[in-house]
XYZ file of C-alpha atoms in Angstrom:
180
model
C 124.960 107.511 53.792
C 122.784 110.358 52.643
C 120.852 110.867 55.866
C 120.132 114.535 56.346
C 121.731 116.501 59.143
C 118.368 116.625 60.977
C 117.947 112.846 60.825
C 121.442 112.358 62.209
C 120.705 114.732 65.083
C 117.425 112.954 65.855
C 119.142 109.557 65.802
C 121.887 110.834 68.116
C 119.393 112.367 70.509
C 117.461 109.152 70.743
C 120.674 107.166 71.298
C 121.679 109.569 74.074
C 118.252 109.252 75.664
C 118.501 105.483 75.548
C 121.966 105.582 77.106
C 120.675 107.884 79.850
C 117.874 105.436 80.498
C 120.307 102.542 80.739
C 122.594 104.461 83.078
C 119.767 105.351 85.380
C 118.507 101.748 85.323
C 122.013 100.585 86.126
C 122.359 103.099 88.967
C 119.049 101.967 90.408
C 120.126 98.331 90.276
C 123.378 99.248 91.959
C 121.556 101.122 94.714
C 119.171 98.206 95.179
C 122.048 95.737 95.429
C 123.895 97.960 97.893
C 120.802 98.492 99.990
C 120.101 94.750 99.997
C 123.586 93.827 101.139
C 123.402 96.509 103.812
C 126.400 98.280 102.277
C 125.120 101.581 103.597
C 124.365 100.440 107.125
C 127.375 102.296 108.490
C 126.090 105.484 106.860
C 122.966 105.596 108.991
C 122.652 108.820 110.955
C 119.790 110.819 112.429
C 117.655 112.110 109.562
C 114.559 114.283 109.700
C 112.020 112.570 107.440
C 109.889 115.724 107.383
C 112.758 117.629 105.868
C 113.537 114.908 103.332
C 110.003 114.667 101.993
C 109.573 118.425 102.103
C 112.577 118.733 99.771
C 111.227 116.000 97.510
C 107.801 117.659 97.361
C 109.483 120.976 96.455
C 111.474 119.265 93.727
C 108.376 117.745 92.088
C 106.106 120.778 92.519
C 106.757 122.114 88.961
C 106.186 118.694 87.367
C 102.921 118.334 89.280
C 101.805 121.782 88.194
C 102.573 120.957 84.549
C 100.316 117.928 84.813
C 97.510 119.762 86.551
C 97.963 117.710 89.718
C 98.008 119.288 93.152
C 100.942 118.144 95.261
C 100.377 118.526 98.987
C 102.889 118.132 101.782
C 101.876 117.329 105.353
C 104.215 116.678 108.233
C 104.868 117.775 111.794
C 108.021 119.778 112.507
C 110.315 116.800 113.008
C 110.072 113.083 112.330
C 113.479 111.687 113.235
C 114.763 108.322 112.008
C 118.142 106.672 111.770
C 118.816 106.414 108.098
C 120.741 107.204 104.970
C 119.455 110.568 103.833
C 120.153 110.222 100.140
C 118.636 106.736 99.891
C 115.535 107.836 101.785
C 115.211 110.850 99.483
C 115.630 108.615 96.458
C 112.920 106.242 97.705
C 110.558 109.138 98.449
C 111.254 110.625 95.013
C 110.466 107.306 93.327
C 107.126 107.117 95.133
C 106.189 110.693 94.267
C 107.249 110.190 90.646
C 105.094 107.066 90.426
C 102.151 108.841 91.978
C 102.430 111.735 89.516
C 102.823 109.359 86.597
C 99.588 107.505 87.333
C 97.399 110.311 88.660
C 94.851 111.765 86.274
C 94.853 115.474 85.442
C 93.087 117.334 88.221
C 94.186 114.655 90.670
C 96.020 115.103 93.934
C 99.169 113.610 95.418
C 99.773 113.924 99.143
C 103.162 113.312 100.709
C 103.097 113.012 104.471
C 105.284 112.012 107.387
C 104.124 111.267 110.901
C 104.856 109.310 114.019
C 102.357 106.555 114.723
C 100.904 107.348 118.145
C 100.357 103.693 119.055
C 103.757 102.203 118.240
C 105.767 105.450 118.081
C 107.116 104.425 114.698
C 107.901 107.098 112.166
C 106.062 106.632 108.877
C 105.848 108.422 105.611
C 103.325 107.924 102.898
C 102.533 108.996 99.382
C 98.865 108.917 98.414
C 97.431 109.619 95.025
C 94.138 109.642 93.225
C 95.372 107.314 90.487
C 93.910 103.868 89.733
C 96.001 102.168 92.430
C 97.541 98.729 92.196
C 95.233 95.712 92.115
C 95.477 93.755 95.350
C 96.759 90.635 93.614
C 99.689 92.538 92.117
C 100.872 94.389 95.203
C 103.512 91.888 96.316
C 104.725 91.465 92.772
C 105.280 95.124 91.890
C 107.959 95.288 94.577
C 110.076 92.861 92.546
C 112.648 94.004 90.041
C 111.568 94.914 86.509
C 107.915 94.109 87.140
C 105.600 96.445 85.278
C 101.889 95.955 85.225
C 100.164 95.470 81.891
C 98.569 98.900 81.844
C 101.863 100.740 82.334
C 103.621 99.053 79.434
C 103.396 102.201 77.343
C 104.617 104.632 79.997
C 108.352 105.221 80.356
C 110.112 103.457 83.215
C 112.265 100.479 84.046
C 110.072 98.773 86.614
C 112.752 99.391 89.250
C 111.135 102.255 91.152
C 109.240 100.225 93.718
C 111.893 97.556 94.149
C 114.348 100.319 95.032
C 111.847 101.647 97.564
C 111.451 98.148 98.923
C 115.224 97.583 99.229
C 115.700 100.928 100.980
C 112.860 100.036 103.363
C 114.490 96.695 104.212
C 117.819 98.355 104.790
C 116.175 100.675 107.315
C 114.279 97.780 108.940
C 111.101 99.455 107.785
C 107.947 97.849 106.494
C 106.409 98.854 103.197
C 102.657 98.715 102.679
C 100.692 99.182 99.483
C 97.103 100.036 100.250
C 94.059 101.631 98.693
C 94.129 105.360 99.224
């Protein structure tokens, strides 16, 4: 054909981007399936949640800055859990990414870890100043490929929260979506 060199490059770039998207969707599905079957149960070891979310917060700091969002990190010195470090990091990253994606410019995202004083359970949370998820949709967004109407035009596969949910189940943890 007589497509110009530039057009060919653009077409290739978009094909590569699409392939990258598919690969990452596939990897997420794989992780979800593995987490759901408990494939990683034998990889559970003592993990410091504070450290994990500190690393994740560091990683997303530049992206937050670019968007004019302040990313805060709050955690005591150590919050130990038995877990799979890379899956926990992946789940935390998904939550932070979501929070950044839906927070308005000038907003704030707070990542925190703590140990609940009443039940002595370790918890970590990601709070943002975005619109939140309507109460009626909260159960549903944890399912695979569910994207709410208003996020149709933002990039994403709808797998972020179901991965978080699968990782939570694998760690016998509960996941709660609440109003910040």
